[in-house]
Every structure is written in structure tokens, then in C-alpha cells.
XYZ file of C-alpha atoms in Angstrom:
72
model
C 0.001 0.010 -0.004
C 2.902 2.363 -0.662
C 1.008 4.144 -3.400
C -1.727 5.292 -0.995
C 0.584 7.130 1.443
C -0.003 10.468 -0.268
C -3.793 9.977 -0.097
C -4.552 11.305 3.391
C -7.273 13.344 5.059
C -5.861 16.671 3.812
C -5.888 15.439 0.223
C -9.522 14.360 0.504
C -10.399 17.762 1.966
C -8.610 19.524 -0.892
C -10.475 17.471 -3.526
C -13.860 18.085 -1.900
C -13.139 21.807 -1.655
C -12.145 21.879 -5.313
C -15.372 20.121 -6.293
C -17.437 22.459 -4.151
C -15.768 25.502 -5.704
C -16.443 24.225 -9.211
C -20.101 23.555 -8.458
C -20.476 26.973 -6.846
C -18.977 28.717 -9.862
C -20.954 26.792 -12.502
C -24.133 27.005 -10.434
C -23.983 30.790 -10.190
C -23.386 31.125 -13.930
C -26.306 28.816 -14.738
C -28.625 30.737 -12.392
C -27.765 34.018 -14.118
C -28.242 32.451 -17.560
C -31.628 31.107 -16.401
C -32.601 34.584 -15.225
C -31.625 35.940 -18.630
C -33.707 33.270 -20.360
C -36.754 34.337 -18.307
C -36.197 37.981 -19.187
C -35.674 37.044 -22.819
C -38.912 35.049 -22.891
C -41.073 37.788 -21.394
C -39.379 41.064 -22.399
C -36.573 41.499 -24.914
C -33.774 39.529 -26.559
C -30.434 41.273 -26.289
C -26.878 40.038 -26.721
C -25.545 42.787 -24.491
C -27.938 41.740 -21.730
C -26.781 38.118 -22.108
C -23.128 39.143 -21.773
C -24.019 41.271 -18.740
C -25.764 38.371 -17.032
C -22.880 35.989 -17.790
C -20.385 38.449 -16.328
C -22.676 38.882 -13.307
C -22.725 35.119 -12.891
C -18.928 34.910 -13.108
C -18.505 37.733 -10.586
C -20.973 36.182 -8.142
C -19.273 32.811 -8.667
C -15.884 34.269 -7.790
C -17.383 35.938 -4.727
C -18.979 32.677 -3.604
C -15.704 30.835 -4.101
C -13.869 33.514 -2.148
C -16.299 33.152 0.741
C -15.910 29.360 0.674
C -12.115 29.575 0.693
C -11.973 32.186 3.452
C -14.468 30.316 5.645
C -11.630 28.798 7.685
């Protein structure tokens, strides 16, 4: 079992944090795209509005990831 010496509790914590960060980032982007799709369906269709919502999703994703990392 020499090959499992590097696989310890800290490594598992790092992998779970990485997965959580990825889901938080992608989730925020998808929520903002969904909000854009609702606005597009009921009001107007605009490429500039889509880009704005994607950038808003990325910014909120980065902020969520920052809060998750700094939770310790």
C-alpha cells in the first residue's frame, strides 16, 4: 500500500473543496443564464444583456468561491 501514502485526510479535503468550488462557480453562472432566459422570454432579446448576465454570474461565482475559501 505504498502508493496510498499520499492519499490522506488533507488530500480528501482539498479534492472536496475543489469540487465544491467548481459547483459553486458553475451554479452561479447557470442561475444568471436562467434569469436571462426568463427575461428574454417575457421582455426582450439582447446580446448585451446576455453578456451582462454571464459576467454577473462569473462575478458572483468568484465571490462565492472567495467566501468558501476564506471560511476557515
